mmCIF file of C-alpha atoms in Angstrom:
data_model
loop_
_atom_site.group_PDB
_atom_site.id
_atom_site.type_symbol
_atom_site.label_atom_id
_atom_site.label_comp_id
_atom_site.label_asym_id
_atom_site.label_seq_id
_atom_site.Cartn_x
_atom_site.Cartn_y
_atom_site.Cartn_z
ATOM 1 C CA MET D 210 88.586 169.524 100.074
ATOM 2 C CA GLN D 211 92.357 168.349 100.770
ATOM 3 C CA LEU D 212 94.816 165.888 102.012
ATOM 4 C CA MET D 213 97.608 165.776 103.921
ATOM 5 C CA ARG D 214 99.808 164.698 106.353
ATOM 6 C CA VAL D 215 98.862 164.853 110.108
ATOM 7 C CA ASP D 216 102.485 166.908 110.961
ATOM 8 C CA GLU D 217 100.840 169.561 107.975
ATOM 9 C CA ALA D 218 98.026 170.185 110.009
ATOM 10 C CA PRO D 219 97.836 173.615 112.162
ATOM 11 C CA ALA D 220 98.119 173.085 115.693
ATOM 12 C CA GLY D 221 98.229 175.351 118.891
ATOM 13 C CA PRO D 222 97.180 178.560 118.456
ATOM 14 C CA PHE D 223 96.503 178.540 114.714
ATOM 15 C CA VAL D 224 93.189 176.197 115.488
ATOM 16 C CA GLU D 225 90.331 177.130 117.845
ATOM 17 C CA ARG D 226 89.647 174.037 119.293
ATOM 18 C CA GLU D 227 91.152 170.772 119.591
ATOM 19 C CA PHE D 228 89.449 167.781 120.204
ATOM 20 C CA ARG D 229 91.663 164.712 121.589
ATOM 21 C CA TYR D 230 91.040 160.915 123.252
ATOM 22 C CA SER D 231 91.449 161.714 126.960
ATOM 23 C CA ARG D 232 94.638 161.437 128.588
ATOM 24 C CA VAL D 233 92.996 161.995 131.903
ATOM 25 C CA GLY D 234 90.411 159.002 131.370
ATOM 26 C CA ALA D 235 93.069 156.725 130.447
ATOM 27 C CA THR D 236 95.520 157.326 133.351
ATOM 28 C CA VAL D 237 92.677 156.706 135.962
ATOM 29 C CA GLY D 238 92.196 153.591 134.213
ATOM 30 C CA ALA D 239 95.322 152.541 134.539
ATOM 31 C CA LEU D 240 95.731 153.375 138.035
ATOM 32 C CA LEU D 241 92.253 151.858 139.075
ATOM 33 C CA LEU D 242 93.724 148.451 137.838
ATOM 34 C CA LEU D 243 97.274 149.243 139.097
ATOM 35 C CA GLY D 244 95.975 150.004 142.795
ATOM 36 C CA GLY D 245 93.497 147.294 142.369
ATOM 37 C CA ALA D 246 95.827 144.622 141.620
ATOM 38 C CA GLY D 247 98.352 145.945 144.560
ATOM 39 C CA VAL D 248 95.653 145.905 146.947
ATOM 40 C CA LEU D 249 94.357 142.507 146.162
ATOM 41 C CA ALA D 250 98.206 140.977 146.595
ATOM 42 C CA TRP D 251 98.014 142.574 149.686
ATOM 43 C CA PHE D 252 95.281 140.875 150.930
ATOM 44 C CA ALA D 253 96.051 138.015 149.154
ATOM 45 C CA ARG D 254 99.617 137.930 151.418
ATOM 46 C CA MET D 255 97.804 139.130 154.624
ATOM 47 C CA ARG D 256 94.704 136.060 154.400
ATOM 48 C CA SER D 257 97.023 133.603 152.605
ATOM 49 C CA GLU D 258 94.537 133.146 149.816
ATOM 50 C CA PRO D 259 96.100 131.679 146.579
ATOM 51 C CA LEU D 260 92.660 132.612 144.490
ATOM 52 C CA LEU D 261 94.005 136.719 144.972
ATOM 53 C CA TYR D 262 97.034 136.138 143.857
ATOM 54 C CA TYR D 263 95.302 135.352 140.910
ATOM 55 C CA VAL D 264 92.149 137.755 140.170
ATOM 56 C CA ALA D 265 95.264 140.308 141.244
ATOM 57 C CA GLY D 266 97.768 138.578 137.862
ATOM 58 C CA VAL D 267 94.787 139.226 135.692
ATOM 59 C CA LEU D 268 94.777 143.136 136.669
ATOM 60 C CA VAL D 269 98.140 143.057 136.008
ATOM 61 C CA PHE D 270 97.382 141.336 132.546
ATOM 62 C CA MET D 271 95.019 143.859 131.720
ATOM 63 C CA LEU D 272 96.853 146.796 132.475
ATOM 64 C CA VAL D 273 99.662 145.199 130.406
ATOM 65 C CA LEU D 274 96.803 144.862 127.141
ATOM 66 C CA THR D 275 96.128 148.430 127.597
ATOM 67 C CA ARG D 276 99.511 150.150 128.026
ATOM 68 C CA ARG D 277 100.337 150.534 124.586
ATOM 69 C CA MET D 278 96.300 153.184 124.551
ATOM 70 C CA VAL D 279 97.778 154.477 127.767
ATOM 71 C CA LEU D 280 100.709 155.828 125.960
ATOM 72 C CA ALA D 281 99.370 156.313 122.525
ATOM 73 C CA ARG D 282 96.985 159.246 124.138
ATOM 74 C CA PHE D 283 100.122 161.008 124.917
ATOM 75 C CA GLN D 284 101.535 160.814 121.747
ATOM 76 C CA PRO D 285 100.925 164.388 119.512
ATOM 77 C CA SER D 286 98.743 162.352 117.212
ATOM 78 C CA ASN D 287 96.305 161.793 119.473
ATOM 79 C CA TRP D 288 93.488 164.431 118.005
ATOM 80 C CA LEU D 289 90.710 163.769 116.082
ATOM 81 C CA VAL D 290 89.159 167.052 114.864
ATOM 82 C CA ARG D 291 90.357 170.718 114.859
ATOM 83 C CA VAL D 292 88.794 173.663 114.172
ATOM 84 C CA ASP D 293 89.834 177.090 112.868
ATOM 85 C CA GLY D 294 87.729 180.223 111.306
ATOM 86 C CA GLU D 295 87.422 178.786 108.168
ATOM 87 C CA GLY D 296 86.643 175.053 108.224
ATOM 88 C CA LEU D 297 87.889 171.633 110.160
ATOM 89 C CA PHE D 298 91.085 169.288 110.127
ATOM 90 C CA ILE D 299 89.747 165.590 110.615
ATOM 91 C CA HIS D 300 92.463 163.039 111.218
ATOM 92 C CA PHE D 301 90.795 159.644 110.573
ATOM 93 C CA ARG D 302 93.730 157.692 111.398
ATOM 94 C CA SER D 303 93.302 156.264 114.820
ATOM 95 C CA TYR D 304 95.027 157.266 117.676
ATOM 96 C CA LEU D 305 96.105 153.698 118.471
ATOM 97 C CA ASN D 306 98.132 153.193 114.932
ATOM 98 C CA GLN D 307 99.972 155.950 115.627
ATOM 99 C CA HIS D 308 103.634 154.041 114.883
ATOM 100 C CA PHE D 309 102.031 153.855 111.461
ATOM 101 C CA PRO D 310 104.665 155.810 109.000
ATOM 102 C CA ALA D 311 103.788 159.465 109.611
ATOM 103 C CA ASP D 312 104.033 160.206 106.025
ATOM 104 C CA ASP D 313 101.148 159.222 104.597
ATOM 105 C CA ALA D 314 98.054 161.437 104.347
ATOM 106 C CA THR D 315 95.654 160.940 107.254
ATOM 107 C CA VAL D 316 93.907 164.362 107.524
ATOM 108 C CA VAL D 317 91.318 165.509 105.241
ATOM 109 C CA ARG D 318 91.013 169.466 105.492
ATOM 110 C CA LEU D 319 87.225 170.186 104.980
ATOM 111 C CA LEU D 320 85.882 174.025 104.818
ATOM 112 C CA PHE D 321 82.742 175.254 105.877
ATOM 113 C CA ARG D 322 81.261 175.875 102.481
ATOM 114 C CA ASP D 323 82.133 171.900 101.662
ATOM 115 C CA ILE D 324 79.785 171.133 104.342
ATOM 116 C CA ARG D 325 76.079 171.147 103.876
ATOM 117 C CA GLU D 326 74.715 170.126 107.078
ATOM 118 C CA ILE D 327 75.959 168.829 110.433
ATOM 119 C CA ARG D 328 74.494 166.838 112.967
ATOM 120 C CA GLU D 329 74.650 164.419 115.955
ATOM 121 C CA LEU D 330 73.566 160.623 115.532
ATOM 122 C CA THR D 331 73.221 158.081 117.737
ATOM 123 C CA VAL D 332 73.408 154.610 116.059
ATOM 124 C CA ARG D 333 71.851 151.868 118.657
ATOM 125 C CA ARG D 334 72.779 148.647 117.545
ATOM 126 C CA VAL D 335 71.595 145.318 119.272
ATOM 127 C CA GLN D 336 73.219 141.804 118.186
ATOM 128 C CA PRO D 337 72.739 138.336 119.007
ATOM 129 C CA SER D 338 74.820 137.077 121.798
ATOM 130 C CA GLN D 339 75.149 133.631 123.646
ATOM 131 C CA GLY D 340 72.235 133.486 125.906
ATOM 132 C CA GLY D 341 70.663 136.259 124.410
ATOM 133 C CA VAL D 342 71.367 139.888 122.987
ATOM 134 C CA GLN D 343 74.186 142.783 123.316
ATOM 135 C CA ALA D 344 73.540 146.180 122.460
ATOM 136 C CA GLU D 345 75.949 148.873 121.864
ATOM 137 C CA THR D 346 75.402 152.847 121.380
ATOM 138 C CA ARG D 347 77.733 154.967 119.484
ATOM 139 C CA ARG D 348 77.865 158.561 119.063
ATOM 140 C CA PHE D 349 78.556 160.179 115.971
ATOM 141 C CA VAL D 350 79.193 163.413 114.599
ATOM 142 C CA GLU D 351 77.724 163.333 110.802
ATOM 143 C CA LEU D 352 78.865 165.642 108.284
ATOM 144 C CA GLU D 353 77.049 166.010 104.983
ATOM 145 C CA LEU D 354 79.066 166.835 102.323
ATOM 146 C CA SER D 355 79.220 168.947 98.972
ATOM 147 C CA GLY D 356 81.097 168.313 96.091
ATOM 148 C CA ASP D 357 83.669 165.131 94.646
ATOM 149 C CA THR D 358 84.362 162.881 97.803
ATOM 150 C CA GLY D 359 86.084 159.817 95.250
ATOM 151 C CA GLU D 360 90.217 161.109 96.723
ATOM 152 C CA LEU D 361 88.727 160.820 100.190
ATOM 153 C CA ALA D 362 86.729 157.876 99.865
ATOM 154 C CA CYS D 363 90.218 156.381 98.295
ATOM 155 C CA ALA D 364 92.430 157.397 101.137
ATOM 156 C CA LEU D 365 89.878 156.266 103.609
ATOM 157 C CA GLN D 366 90.206 152.975 101.830
ATOM 158 C CA ALA D 367 93.642 152.734 101.739
ATOM 159 C CA GLU D 368 93.839 153.829 105.777
ATOM 160 C CA ALA D 369 91.866 150.601 106.491
ATOM 161 C CA SER D 370 93.513 148.092 104.326
ATOM 162 C CA ARG D 371 97.090 149.153 105.112
ATOM 163 C CA PRO D 372 99.246 146.749 106.262
ATOM 164 C CA ALA D 373 101.032 147.334 109.675
ATOM 165 C CA PRO D 374 104.317 148.333 109.695
ATOM 166 C CA ALA D 375 106.986 145.278 111.474
ATOM 167 C CA ARG D 376 109.087 145.516 114.508
ATOM 168 C CA LYS D 377 112.055 144.392 115.192
ATOM 169 C CA ARG D 378 111.694 143.103 118.763
ATOM 170 C CA TRP D 379 114.540 140.886 120.307
ATOM 171 C CA TYR D 380 111.640 138.114 119.814
ATOM 172 C CA GLY D 381 111.738 138.661 116.197
ATOM 173 C CA SER D 382 109.903 140.705 113.807
ATOM 174 C CA THR D 383 105.678 142.025 115.298
ATOM 175 C CA SER D 384 103.248 143.782 113.390
ATOM 176 C CA VAL D 385 100.138 145.261 115.337
ATOM 177 C CA ARG D 386 97.018 146.750 113.607
ATOM 178 C CA TYR D 387 93.912 148.294 115.538
ATOM 179 C CA GLY D 388 90.979 148.131 114.328
ATOM 180 C CA HIS D 389 89.475 151.227 115.741
ATOM 181 C CA GLN D 390 88.233 153.369 112.758
ATOM 182 C CA PRO D 391 86.663 156.643 113.990
ATOM 183 C CA VAL D 392 85.813 158.123 110.467
ATOM 184 C CA GLN D 393 83.603 156.575 107.947
ATOM 185 C CA LEU D 394 82.197 158.071 104.695
ATOM 186 C CA VAL D 395 78.461 156.118 104.135
ATOM 187 C CA ASP D 396 76.406 156.551 101.383
ATOM 188 C CA GLY D 397 79.446 158.462 99.232
ATOM 189 C CA ASN D 398 78.765 161.702 101.125
ATOM 190 C CA ARG D 399 78.208 161.523 104.869
ATOM 191 C CA LEU D 400 81.179 161.637 106.724
ATOM 192 C CA ARG D 401 80.607 159.870 110.050
ATOM 193 C CA ILE D 402 83.269 160.575 113.117
ATOM 194 C CA ARG D 403 82.461 158.480 115.739
ATOM 195 C CA TRP D 404 83.038 160.332 118.897
ATOM 196 C CA GLU D 405 85.002 159.009 121.465
ATOM 197 C CA VAL D 406 86.623 162.390 122.152
ATOM 198 C CA THR D 407 86.491 165.690 124.612
ATOM 199 C CA PRO D 408 85.162 168.209 124.864
ATOM 200 C CA GLY D 409 81.770 166.187 123.682
ATOM 201 C CA ILE D 410 79.695 166.636 120.648
ATOM 202 C CA ALA D 411 77.476 169.537 122.493
ATOM 203 C CA ALA D 412 80.724 171.935 122.682
ATOM 204 C CA PHE D 413 81.459 170.889 119.053
ATOM 205 C CA LEU D 414 78.363 172.004 117.325
ATOM 206 C CA ARG D 415 78.498 175.062 120.006
ATOM 207 C CA LEU D 416 81.309 176.321 117.905
ATOM 208 C CA VAL D 417 80.331 175.486 114.706
ATOM 209 C CA GLY D 418 76.977 176.594 115.117
ATOM 210 C CA ASN D 419 77.213 179.660 114.162
ATOM 211 C CA ARG D 420 79.332 178.515 110.374
ATOM 212 C CA ALA D 421 77.430 176.059 109.261
ATOM 213 C CA ILE D 422 73.990 173.866 108.944
ATOM 214 C CA VAL D 423 73.396 172.243 112.223
ATOM 215 C CA ALA D 424 70.037 169.837 111.525
ATOM 216 C CA PRO D 425 68.320 168.339 113.680
ATOM 217 C CA SER D 426 69.924 165.390 115.699
ATOM 218 C CA VAL D 427 69.153 161.779 114.937
ATOM 219 C CA ARG D 428 68.741 158.341 116.186
ATOM 220 C CA LEU D 429 68.952 154.854 114.565
ATOM 221 C CA VAL D 430 68.082 152.023 115.542
ATOM 222 C CA GLU D 431 70.119 148.431 113.994
ATOM 223 C CA ASP D 432 68.526 145.437 115.013
ATOM 224 C CA ASP D 433 69.757 142.205 113.802
ATOM 225 C CA THR D 434 68.927 140.011 116.089
ATOM 226 C CA LYS D 435 66.862 138.231 113.568
ATOM 227 C CA LEU D 436 69.827 137.734 111.466
ATOM 228 C CA PRO D 437 70.339 134.031 112.675
ATOM 229 C CA GLU D 438 66.913 132.574 111.357
ATOM 230 C CA ALA D 439 67.522 135.465 108.316
ATOM 231 C CA PRO D 440 67.904 134.093 104.561
ATOM 232 C CA ARG D 441 72.221 133.446 103.995
ATOM 233 C CA LEU D 442 71.692 136.100 101.209
ATOM 234 C CA GLU D 443 70.458 138.624 103.787
ATOM 235 C CA GLN D 444 72.936 138.059 106.374
ATOM 236 C CA GLU D 445 75.815 138.763 104.089
ATOM 237 C CA ASP D 446 73.897 141.982 102.661
ATOM 238 C CA ARG D 447 74.416 142.841 106.329
ATOM 239 C CA LEU D 448 77.567 142.227 106.752
ATOM 240 C CA LEU D 449 78.843 143.620 103.204
ATOM 241 C CA ALA D 450 76.686 146.782 104.148
ATOM 242 C CA LEU D 451 78.783 146.860 107.875
ATOM 243 C CA VAL D 452 82.098 146.667 105.839
ATOM 244 C CA GLU D 453 81.247 149.123 103.182
ATOM 245 C CA SER D 454 80.307 151.857 105.987
ATOM 246 C CA GLY D 455 84.115 151.254 107.597
ATOM 247 C CA GLU D 456 82.387 148.546 110.495
ATOM 248 C CA ARG D 457 84.645 145.551 109.968
ATOM 249 C CA LEU D 458 85.377 144.563 113.140
ATOM 250 C CA ALA D 459 81.765 144.819 113.995
ATOM 251 C CA ALA D 460 81.239 142.684 110.743
ATOM 252 C CA ILE D 461 83.598 139.990 111.685
ATOM 253 C CA LYS D 462 82.029 140.185 115.089
ATOM 254 C CA LEU D 463 78.906 139.469 113.672
ATOM 255 C CA VAL D 464 80.390 136.510 111.687
ATOM 256 C CA ARG D 465 81.231 134.933 114.724
ATOM 257 C CA ARG D 466 77.957 135.007 116.871
ATOM 258 C CA LEU D 467 76.165 134.181 113.277
ATOM 259 C CA TYR D 468 78.001 131.344 112.438
ATOM 260 C CA GLY D 469 80.494 130.192 115.719
ATOM 261 C CA TYR D 470 83.540 130.777 113.905
ATOM 262 C CA ARG D 471 87.165 131.271 115.209
ATOM 263 C CA LEU D 472 88.626 134.832 114.920
ATOM 264 C CA SER D 473 90.693 133.514 112.058
ATOM 265 C CA GLU D 474 88.010 132.003 109.973
ATOM 266 C CA ALA D 475 85.615 135.044 110.451
ATOM 267 C CA LYS D 476 88.268 137.607 109.438
ATOM 268 C CA ARG D 477 88.474 135.092 105.929
ATOM 269 C CA PHE D 478 84.897 134.677 105.690
ATOM 270 C CA VAL D 479 84.748 138.740 105.759
ATOM 271 C CA ASP D 480 88.222 139.198 103.256
ATOM 272 C CA ASP D 481 86.213 136.433 100.913
ATOM 273 C CA LEU D 482 82.742 137.818 101.203
ATOM 274 C CA THR D 483 84.197 141.730 100.292
ATOM 275 C CA ALA D 484 86.683 140.388 97.247
ATOM 276 C CA LYS D 485 82.985 138.958 95.328
ATOM 277 C CA GLU D 486 82.050 142.167 95.132
#
């Protein structure tokens, strides 16, 4: 197991396969927003419907919000996993945070002998929401690791808590940090890689299947719908479990649903809760 900078990870002909976030999907989504805004503006002009101008404006605003995501997918750092004949390179910095300093160690090199087994993991999370429940399904590749993972745990924690660099703008300095965390270390030796990249999990498992043990897939259901009626201690234990598994953003969302806090209050609550541990 070795940590390295993203520019130290081999690329191109030195790797067999690279798994990255789709540029096509992001581009198509942006074009659909732009096209939809254009069509609505045209109808608004032809039919003198002011409301359509408003809807077109909303679509343009959404396009502005997603601009950074689209541009980030065209950066060289927009990859999650690279595979060569001896093992994996896993990039645990979110592609959305590519503006962070490039000299940070954000890639872990795992040899196949470092991996006990690999499995596909599907997690369905059901949480309370206004007027009912909200369900979300996430897919992971989970690696059960052998050996000491302390250095990797420290690197993941450092990345999760690293402050965003300030950037000077014409209106002042700003700092942007995205809560997207594609890699988590669970229970000390299980590395979960959230698979939102192409090719899919099946292609990855086929590629590594003759070099590592591929275990049967696992499906988990996390039902938080009864948490609002649960004792406060049980609620806080669940929130801490989310944070410890790298799901700080999910913990903040759950705090808002449980207690009706504003975003800033929910963040402060989670920070105070983890500080007690």
